[in-house]
Amino acid sequence: MNFASDNTAPASPEILAALQAANAGIVKSYGADPITARLRARMNDVFEREVTAYPVATGTAANALALATLVRPYGAVICHEEAHIATDECGAPEFYMGGAKLVTLPGADGKILPAQIDATMARAIDGGVHFVLPEAVSITQATEWGTVYSPAEIAALSEACRRHGLRLHMDGARFANALDFLGCTPAALSWQAGVDVLSFGATKNGALAAEAVVFFDPALAEGFERRRKRAGQLWSKLRYLSAQLDAYLDHDLWRENAAHANRMAARLAKGLAAIRDVEIVQTVQANEVFAAMPDALIEGLLAEGAYFYRWISLEGDPRPVVRLVAAFTTTSEEVDELIAVTKRLAGN
Amino acid sequence: MNFASDNTAPASPEILAALQAANAGIVKSYGADPITARLRARMNDVFEREVTAYPVATGTAANALALATLVRPYGAVICHEEAHIATDECGAPEFYMGGAKLVTLPGADGKILPAQIDATMARAIDGGVHFVLPEAVSITQATEWGTVYSPAEIAALSEACRRHGLRLHMDGARFANALDFLGCTPAALSWQAGVDVLSFGATKNGALAAEAVVFFDPALAEGFERRRKRAGQLWSKLRYLSAQLDAYLDHDLWRENAAHANRMAARLAKGLAAIRDVEIVQTVQANEVFAAMPDALIEGLLAEGAYFYRWISLEGDPRPVVRLVAAFTTTSEEVDELIAVTKRLAGN
Amino acid sequence: MNFASDNTAPASPEILAALQAANAGIVKSYGADPITARLRARMNDVFEREVTAYPVATGTAANALALATLVRPYGAVICHEEAHIATDECGAPEFYMGGAKLVTLPGADGKILPAQIDATMARAIDGGVHFVLPEAVSITQATEWGTVYSPAEIAALSEACRRHGLRLHMDGARFANALDFLGCTPAALSWQAGVDVLSFGATKNGALAAEAVVFFDPALAEGFERRRKRAGQLWSKLRYLSAQLDAYLDHDLWRENAAHANRMAARLAKGLAAIRDVEIVQTVQANEVFAAMPDALIEGLLAEGAYFYRWISLEGDPRPVVRLVAAFTTTSEEVDELIAVTKRLAGN
Amino acid sequence: MNFASDNTAPASPEILAALQAANAGIVKSYGADPITARLRARMNDVFEREVTAYPVATGTAANALALATLVRPYGAVICHEEAHIATDECGAPEFYMGGAKLVTLPGADGKILPAQIDATMARAIDGGVHFVLPEAVSITQATEWGTVYSPAEIAALSEACRRHGLRLHMDGARFANALDFLGCTPAALSWQAGVDVLSFGATKNGALAAEAVVFFDPALAEGFERRRKRAGQLWSKLRYLSAQLDAYLDHDLWRENAAHANRMAARLAKGLAAIRDVEIVQTVQANEVFAAMPDALIEGLLAEGAYFYRWISLEGDPRPVVRLVAAFTTTSEEVDELIAVTKRLAGN
């Protein structure tokens, strides 16, 4: 009964097979290899346009490099106060940006709204050189609360960005899960909605360690390659990073993995929602379930071997909350077992 | 005839097999997995003492993280002017150290000498707060010129470090090759000779992308884990990094790979040395051969499909120089073919 | 009717005279001059103990240097969300600290509370390496809302700091004003209450451009001198910075300047409080008055030539707020004029 | 007999008088004051064109801010290996630039040559993303060896910069001394010769603490104001910085101060050159004299109360060297006394 995180899962067999296939012969290092070239073409196909995409090994690196490319050291990034970049990357964005700040905003469902961008910019402009200069907005898709921004919501945020000369970055650590929920194309959920740069996640959804930073306007990528190198993020044997992403995108593996994880989360949410004393406190739109339940129940579940994390409580609601994450490897048996154990412990 | 770099080679089959074996089941992320635990024990065995070792994906990251842990932003690192950290990492050490400088020194055979450390410290102290404060010395083993520091040479550098309160870092991207040349133990070539922190390379010698930062005094590692995280260098599925290193160290794979590469370099050097117009300009002690030869010969070799890089000329010797690197996958047939083609082109 | 800021005022004549007196003869540069030595002794007297004090030219530099000395790049500073360091220094602390973050907290009266420190540390520890590591707390005295922390309040915050291994920094841009309000000694308001490092302000209260960073434990000052130099904050002709501070502390000039400004603020607050439609929304404890009044009244005052800034509204109170700052040069005539004009415009 | 540095001198009385004159009334802070406006106009007059000039308090700040504005964190600055920015600012440029490197070059007379820029760029381009990207060249005027670049020499360096897309920065800590030697206009020695940004020094030549960063193309100044603020280099009472520079430029004070210092250096050099055992080892073109003399003579002079610094020896010449600096306050009596004492001690 492991629902701790999608990163406790192993990698897809197809991706391991791709590494094995890549492990032959001499190729040029640092990205001048045929697999990286193939990945480049595949990325263009997936996004239905020419993109500039760079593979890196971690989501934190993808986010930090993307933001450092968009924002100058005296600048700032506007984001949700619970954004992964704000709370879970130990200051990586600030490090990579050379000290630029995150300006964090509250918001229901883990989302920020266009009006908040306007208000933040008004205060920033009023502050003159004393205030940092926001140069980008970063949103997480799916959000840290397992919800999904629709293309229309993203477009509205993007319009606010245009009004103020800001770039829009999307932390897509769970981009595939959001895509599955919305049933739209990768293009519709990114550049067509006004996203400038996407951290395209693969690690949580089947890779060993692989993400891509995708620039939809090549001009925005200026300097990225040197930033990646000086960050120690450029693999000499880059084929092994590209091969993971290539296999991830091949035959819709990524879509299928995400669809499965989403189905498992939905099944889990449905089962838990029927239990007295348990309440699903966020609409389940991707592969994460947030459930309020009594402390005794949480302790009981942990004692039975369930593996998951306590989360922060909702604003104005003191009940304990747990986060339950389904991965592409989660089985319906595991889900049903957790539901059954919860029901039993709750005395239903 | 590929002699461009050991990083154009694939990975050892044993290391791929280890990834495959690691690809099963749920494990805790971020290093709390059994493979990382096993690696930790194996590292202690290899170095014959308790060490604090952290896996990362690239040599640049290993060096930059190690130095950032030893040196404060107002500090400096003393190193050879051709050190990889000084010329090939696009400023990664400076980035990770928060702007601390490298103070570079000339030196024959890619090596620096204790007296240079003394002289540098004398100038630094004379400069007071106007000069940066050296806090570490970094040496490369094997050096950028394919030579190897003996344990006695390292001990003498370490003594100079102790005199001035400096830490000694070793960039061991080709540590295994140096070890093979010297025939000594890993302990003798590191902490027993006075090395404080070692960037322990594996990528060039058989891994896909894996290095370890090894602290011989755990107190020196303070803050490393947060630095690694904020640098985007902490893999969530760390098992896949640890598994590479674990397999690398298992059954002496690393020693055998390095021994083979060294043998191939020696064979190549011997063959080339016999050719008129070609001179081996650095003693070959690891897996790299530096040869001076006429421009026409270089162009001829490249035209025949040989793959290698031109290098900088020796101080005071204007002849063109090429670098030829043997990898663990280099075959004696390849070596002999390069020798034969060179001989033919040189008209011998 | 200038109530915009205490930094629109000129300097005290005594401080100009000290510059004139310092302007003779050759002295050693970079602080090895007799005036700097005299200042050092005077600082010890003022604080009734041996302190390590460094003059710098701006408050932003004082704060940023102090924090950079206490906090490592992967660390963090806990402070109020309206703290000057968080909102008015364009990211200077983050720049100087090498990217370390500010963790900001809400709080009435511009103050933070010990329990908030405990809660922040609980979350930080829970977050492990994913969260930044708070290493210091910074409070502003007087606060950004013109209120004053009592020695007891500071001591309670300091105790919370000790519980969690944090250092306590005080941004004392208006330290003299707070001191005057409390009527206590500089020692009682700083190290005796548990402050580790103080940014001791003088610019707003009579200097041209002079502040001091005061370490109460010399061991905490390690590296400060190099940090100051590499920040371009070390004056070659340091005597001119030291002379300002020396004159500032001489003959209680600083205490008298602050007492005057505080009296003027109190007089202003009393006068405005009696006007219908105007409400003083923060207890006036130093030299700043925060008054809620209708927009039309604000516009009217500005049209009459009054010079002051609009401020952010109080949480949950939509009324417009203005900030009115009295300086050591503010006259009772100016104060009475502003009161009279306000009364007239308000139709009282 | 003080020849230690021009920064051991006091300030010009005219500049103190200007501070006194500025010390009246309320003015807007942070540069929106009439004195700063007047300085702006005067700067345009001095340079015979519209310039964007910002006052700061130290030369290190001026250099570091200028370079940070021109160079990105993954970039580099080409400069002489003895440049002040490389050896005497404790890493300030690296700090302000966010870790960008200095690529240092040797060169006679403290000067670098266009061909060295070409060679450096060739290596940088050859190194690809592994090498830092030079984006600026910085030269010192007068140089660290007291020599002066002619407008033609600067123009040739500027042409090399244009060839490679580099910006040309001039550290003009002793710009006035160079100007006096050449007898040309400030325009001829800066933008007309191809300088993009000038650190315009005043502290060493008569100010208390005042320099200006002068951009000849306003577009290059983008972001400077926020960089200055976040570096803690923006004075709230900026009038006191502007007043110094304004008085410095008024009535040719700066030209006269520099002319005097240069005359004193020439007189000193002439006198010393006639002494057996003393050799002037650099052409004296500004206010610095570099003299080789026996150790015993140096010790004798110091014992007699002369105040100056030992310097590094010339390449390939082991004789001890001293640096003797004349200031605008140096008298001919002091000069003659030093000559006389030297003569006596040398037994002439």
XYZ file of N, CA, C and O in Angstrom, chain D residues 21-125:
420
model
N 27.582 72.922 1.667
C 26.545 73.644 0.918
C 25.322 72.766 0.663
O 24.191 73.248 0.612
N 25.574 71.470 0.500
C 24.456 70.552 0.212
C 23.623 70.271 1.451
O 22.506 69.746 1.356
N 24.184 70.618 2.595
C 23.570 70.203 3.858
C 22.477 71.169 4.327
O 22.511 71.666 5.447
N 21.526 71.419 3.486
C 20.455 72.338 3.872
C 19.157 71.900 3.235
O 19.108 71.591 2.050
N 18.149 71.876 4.047
C 16.819 71.664 3.524
C 16.486 70.226 3.201
O 17.325 69.328 3.252
N 15.219 70.060 2.880
C 14.658 68.763 2.552
C 14.775 68.562 1.050
O 14.429 69.448 0.282
N 15.274 67.429 0.634
C 15.239 67.092 -0.800
C 14.774 65.653 -0.937
O 14.839 64.868 0.012
N 14.303 65.330 -2.109
C 13.875 63.946 -2.327
C 15.084 63.030 -2.232
O 16.198 63.393 -2.600
N 14.833 61.849 -1.758
C 15.941 60.917 -1.564
C 16.189 60.074 -2.818
O 15.515 60.229 -3.823
N 17.193 59.242 -2.760
C 17.521 58.247 -3.798
C 17.813 58.860 -5.163
O 17.602 58.216 -6.192
N 18.238 60.125 -5.191
C 18.704 60.697 -6.454
C 17.765 61.672 -7.126
O 18.113 62.277 -8.142
N 16.577 61.848 -6.568
C 15.631 62.793 -7.176
C 15.836 64.195 -6.591
O 14.883 64.936 -6.353
N 17.077 64.553 -6.373
C 17.404 65.847 -5.777
C 18.084 66.750 -6.803
O 18.602 66.274 -7.814
N 18.105 68.052 -6.556
C 18.660 68.990 -7.552
C 20.173 68.857 -7.751
O 20.665 69.124 -8.846
N 20.896 68.437 -6.733
C 22.348 68.313 -6.920
C 22.660 67.161 -7.864
O 23.521 67.267 -8.747
N 21.946 66.078 -7.703
C 22.152 64.943 -8.616
C 21.777 65.345 -10.042
O 22.448 64.939 -11.008
N 20.728 66.158 -10.175
C 20.351 66.644 -11.510
C 21.468 67.511 -12.091
O 21.811 67.400 -13.271
N 22.027 68.339 -11.263
C 23.117 69.207 -11.735
C 24.336 68.376 -12.142
O 24.983 68.636 -13.167
N 24.622 67.360 -11.358
C 25.751 66.477 -11.695
C 25.519 65.820 -13.049
O 26.439 65.705 -13.860
N 24.296 65.409 -13.269
C 23.971 64.741 -14.533
C 24.306 65.655 -15.717
O 24.946 65.236 -16.694
N 23.894 66.903 -15.596
C 24.163 67.869 -16.667
C 25.672 68.081 -16.820
O 26.204 68.156 -17.930
N 26.340 68.157 -15.688
C 27.777 68.400 -15.762
C 28.519 67.221 -16.403
O 29.486 67.416 -17.160
N 28.064 66.042 -16.115
C 28.683 64.859 -16.718
C 28.537 64.913 -18.254
O 29.479 64.598 -18.988
N 27.367 65.304 -18.693
C 27.152 65.445 -20.142
C 28.119 66.464 -20.733
O 28.684 66.251 -21.814
N 28.306 67.570 -20.022
C 29.247 68.591 -20.497
C 30.667 68.035 -20.570
O 31.365 68.205 -21.574
N 31.071 67.396 -19.501
C 32.446 66.896 -19.437
C 32.727 65.927 -20.576
O 33.796 65.952 -21.190
N 31.741 65.060 -20.863
C 31.973 64.033 -21.888
C 31.453 64.439 -23.268
O 31.489 63.659 -24.203
N 30.953 65.651 -23.366
C 30.511 66.199 -24.657
C 29.460 65.329 -25.340
O 29.440 65.213 -26.563
N 28.623 64.689 -24.547
C 27.505 63.939 -25.095
C 26.608 63.528 -23.931
O 26.993 63.594 -22.768
N 25.440 63.095 -24.278
C 24.527 62.546 -23.270
C 25.117 61.246 -22.727
O 25.421 60.328 -23.495
N 25.318 61.189 -21.433
C 25.773 59.937 -20.835
C 24.793 59.535 -19.735
O 23.985 60.354 -19.277
N 24.857 58.283 -19.347
C 24.059 57.793 -18.217
C 25.053 57.489 -17.111
O 25.817 56.535 -17.220
N 25.059 58.346 -16.102
C 26.093 58.228 -15.071
C 25.461 58.032 -13.700
O 24.487 58.701 -13.353
N 26.010 57.091 -12.935
C 25.489 56.787 -11.608
C 26.598 56.924 -10.575
O 27.638 56.268 -10.694
N 26.386 57.724 -9.540
C 27.405 57.831 -8.492
C 27.351 56.633 -7.535
O 26.266 56.181 -7.168
N 28.510 56.145 -7.164
C 28.625 55.144 -6.093
C 29.808 55.536 -5.219
O 30.582 56.424 -5.574
N 29.957 54.856 -4.083
C 30.935 55.333 -3.107
C 32.341 54.776 -3.277
O 33.303 55.365 -2.809
N 32.480 53.624 -3.931
C 33.822 53.026 -4.021
C 34.138 52.582 -5.444
O 33.236 52.281 -6.237
N 35.425 52.510 -5.707
C 35.870 52.065 -7.020
C 35.552 50.603 -7.264
O 35.208 50.202 -8.377
N 35.649 49.807 -6.219
C 35.308 48.397 -6.355
C 33.842 48.243 -6.741
O 33.499 47.440 -7.620
N 32.982 49.020 -6.105
C 31.559 48.963 -6.453
C 31.344 49.412 -7.887
O 30.563 48.808 -8.633
N 32.024 50.471 -8.297
C 31.863 50.963 -9.660
C 32.252 49.888 -10.665
O 31.507 49.585 -11.611
N 33.406 49.280 -10.464
C 33.861 48.242 -11.392
C 32.923 47.044 -11.399
O 32.545 46.536 -12.452
N 32.576 46.590 -10.212
C 31.783 45.364 -10.117
C 30.381 45.574 -10.697
O 29.845 44.710 -11.393
N 29.793 46.721 -10.429
C 28.473 47.004 -10.975
C 28.545 47.155 -12.495
O 27.661 46.670 -13.219
N 29.555 47.843 -12.976
C 29.689 48.020 -14.422
C 29.804 46.666 -15.116
O 29.095 46.388 -16.093
N 30.669 45.821 -14.586
C 30.888 44.520 -15.228
C 29.660 43.624 -15.122
O 29.319 42.904 -16.056
N 28.973 43.675 -13.980
C 27.778 42.845 -13.814
C 26.691 43.258 -14.794
O 25.863 42.441 -15.210
N 26.697 44.524 -15.169
C 25.696 44.993 -16.124
C 26.027 44.525 -17.537
O 25.133 44.310 -18.357
N 27.298 44.323 -17.818
C 27.727 43.939 -19.171
C 27.800 42.432 -19.399
O 27.731 41.968 -20.536
N 27.974 41.686 -18.334
C 28.357 40.274 -18.468
C 27.358 39.392 -17.734
O 26.982 39.683 -16.606
N 26.951 38.323 -18.373
C 26.025 37.408 -17.714
C 26.773 36.394 -16.849
O 27.975 36.220 -17.016
N 26.049 35.742 -15.951
C 26.738 34.870 -14.988
C 27.587 33.779 -15.644
O 28.552 33.316 -15.055
N 27.218 33.363 -16.843
C 27.993 32.318 -17.520
C 29.042 32.933 -18.439
O 29.663 32.232 -19.234
N 29.241 34.236 -18.297
C 30.189 34.943 -19.144
C 31.547 35.109 -18.482
O 31.879 34.437 -17.507
N 32.339 35.993 -19.066
C 33.682 36.225 -18.544
C 34.165 37.601 -18.981
O 33.641 38.186 -19.930
N 35.159 38.074 -18.257
C 35.794 39.355 -18.551
C 37.270 39.097 -18.839
O 37.934 38.418 -18.046
N 37.751 39.631 -19.911
C 39.179 39.532 -20.238
C 39.893 40.742 -19.647
O 39.454 41.872 -19.837
N 40.976 40.506 -18.918
C 41.718 41.624 -18.333
C 43.168 41.242 -18.090
O 43.544 40.076 -18.233
N 43.962 42.215 -17.737
C 45.369 41.973 -17.428
C 45.479 41.200 -16.118
O 44.661 41.385 -15.224
N 46.485 40.357 -16.026
C 46.601 39.517 -14.825
C 46.911 40.328 -13.561
O 46.709 39.844 -12.449
N 47.383 41.559 -13.733
C 47.614 42.401 -12.560
C 46.519 43.456 -12.386
O 46.658 44.380 -11.575
N 45.448 43.324 -13.117
C 44.356 44.304 -13.003
C 43.826 44.367 -11.572
O 43.733 43.334 -10.895
N 43.486 45.555 -11.151
C 42.905 45.746 -9.818
C 41.704 44.826 -9.626
O 41.553 44.198 -8.578
N 40.862 44.715 -10.644
C 39.675 43.858 -10.514
C 40.061 42.401 -10.284
O 39.303 41.639 -9.695
N 41.248 42.017 -10.749
C 41.658 40.617 -10.615
C 42.387 40.345 -9.307
O 42.307 39.238 -8.776
N 43.085 41.324 -8.783
C 43.967 41.034 -7.646
C 43.650 41.802 -6.375
O 44.168 41.466 -5.319
N 42.839 42.840 -6.447
C 42.693 43.712 -5.271
C 41.261 43.970 -4.850
O 41.009 44.871 -4.058
N 40.314 43.234 -5.380
C 38.929 43.517 -5.021
C 38.270 42.301 -4.374
O 37.050 42.232 -4.286
N 39.069 41.391 -3.913
C 38.581 40.229 -3.148
C 37.417 39.515 -3.837
O 36.481 39.053 -3.185
N 37.484 39.481 -5.164
C 36.428 38.751 -5.875
C 35.143 39.534 -6.065
O 34.113 38.949 -6.402
N 35.182 40.850 -5.898
C 33.953 41.638 -6.066
C 33.340 41.475 -7.466
O 32.124 41.284 -7.584
N 34.134 41.524 -8.534
C 33.508 41.345 -9.850
C 32.796 39.999 -9.963
O 31.666 39.921 -10.445
N 33.448 38.950 -9.480
C 32.827 37.627 -9.547
C 31.538 37.603 -8.721
O 30.545 36.997 -9.117
N 31.559 38.238 -7.570
C 30.365 38.275 -6.720
C 29.235 39.009 -7.445
O 28.112 38.489 -7.573
N 29.519 40.188 -7.934
C 28.466 40.979 -8.578
C 27.974 40.335 -9.879
O 26.809 40.474 -10.236
N 28.882 39.676 -10.583
C 28.485 39.059 -11.855
C 27.805 37.713 -11.643
O 27.397 37.082 -12.610
N 27.693 37.270 -10.418
C 27.024 35.990 -10.173
C 27.899 34.799 -10.503
O 27.393 33.727 -10.831
N 29.226 34.988 -10.409
C 30.119 33.853 -10.620
C 30.856 33.867 -11.944
O 31.669 32.982 -12.189
N 30.564 34.839 -12.809
C 31.317 34.911 -14.069
C 32.800 35.076 -13.755
O 33.183 35.584 -12.707
N 33.636 34.640 -14.688
C 35.073 34.577 -14.430
C 35.834 35.744 -15.043
O 35.377 36.360 -16.006
N 37.016 35.978 -14.526
C 37.985 36.840 -15.180
C 38.978 35.929 -15.906
O 39.493 34.987 -15.311
N 39.204 36.219 -17.160
C 40.225 35.507 -17.921
C 41.406 36.465 -18.007
O 41.315 37.519 -18.643
N 42.480 36.130 -17.306
C 43.572 37.097 -17.157
C 44.713 36.827 -18.134
O 45.019 35.678 -18.448
N 45.334 37.903 -18.570
C 46.399 37.836 -19.579
C 47.645 38.544 -19.069
O 47.532 39.596 -18.422
N 48.812 38.014 -19.392
C 50.030 38.741 -19.046
C 50.214 39.908 -20.024
O 49.482 40.005 -21.016
N 51.171 40.778 -19.730
C 51.404 41.886 -20.664
C 52.343 42.908 -20.070
O 52.207 43.286 -18.901
N 53.279 43.374 -20.882
C 54.245 44.363 -20.425
C 53.544 45.675 -20.104
O 52.505 46.009 -20.682
N 54.130 46.430 -19.179
C 53.637 47.764 -18.822
C 52.209 47.746 -18.285
O 51.497 48.761 -18.322
N 51.737 46.610 -17.814
C 50.380 46.536 -17.286
C 49.305 46.602 -18.352
O 48.136 46.791 -18.048
N 49.704 46.416 -19.624
C 48.742 46.562 -20.723
C 48.466 45.236 -21.420
O 49.328 44.367 -21.472
N 47.269 45.130 -21.975
C 46.967 43.989 -22.839
C 46.894 44.487 -24.280
O 46.737 45.689 -24.524
N 46.986 43.547 -25.213
C 47.062 43.897 -26.635
C 45.908 43.256 -27.406
O 45.419 42.194 -27.018
N 45.506 43.879 -28.510
C 44.403 43.329 -29.309
C 44.621 41.878 -29.717
O 43.675 41.080 -29.688
N 45.832 41.520 -30.054
C 46.072 40.140 -30.506
C 45.777 39.139 -29.390
O 45.371 38.003 -29.653
N 45.959 39.560 -28.147
C 45.648 38.655 -27.046
C 44.142 38.416 -26.936
O 43.694 37.339 -26.553
N 43.397 39.461 -27.249
C 41.931 39.300 -27.236
C 41.523 38.297 -28.317
O 40.729 37.382 -28.064
N 42.109 38.451 -29.498
C 41.798 37.505 -30.578
C 42.123 36.074 -30.161
O 41.318 35.161 -30.365
N 43.294 35.899 -29.573
C 43.711 34.541 -29.196
C 42.804 33.971 -28.110
O 42.440 32.785 -28.139
N 42.437 34.810 -27.164
C 41.559 34.341 -26.087
C 40.200 33.929 -26.643
O 39.629 32.908 -26.246
N 39.708 34.724 -27.553
C 38.402 34.396 -28.129
C 38.474 33.126 -28.968
O 37.528 32.333 -28.980
N 39.591 32.931 -29.646
C 39.733 31.707 -30.443
C 39.657 30.489 -29.519
O 38.952 29.519 -29.807
N 40.360 30.564 -28.403
C 40.313 29.421 -27.482
C 38.914 29.253 -26.887
O 38.422 28.133 -26.725
N 38.285 30.383 -26.547
C 36.950 30.314 -25.943
C 35.956 29.666 -26.900
O 35.176 28.792 -26.517
N 36.028 30.075 -28.145
C 35.081 29.529 -29.122
C 35.367 28.049 -29.333
O 34.460 27.222 -29.427
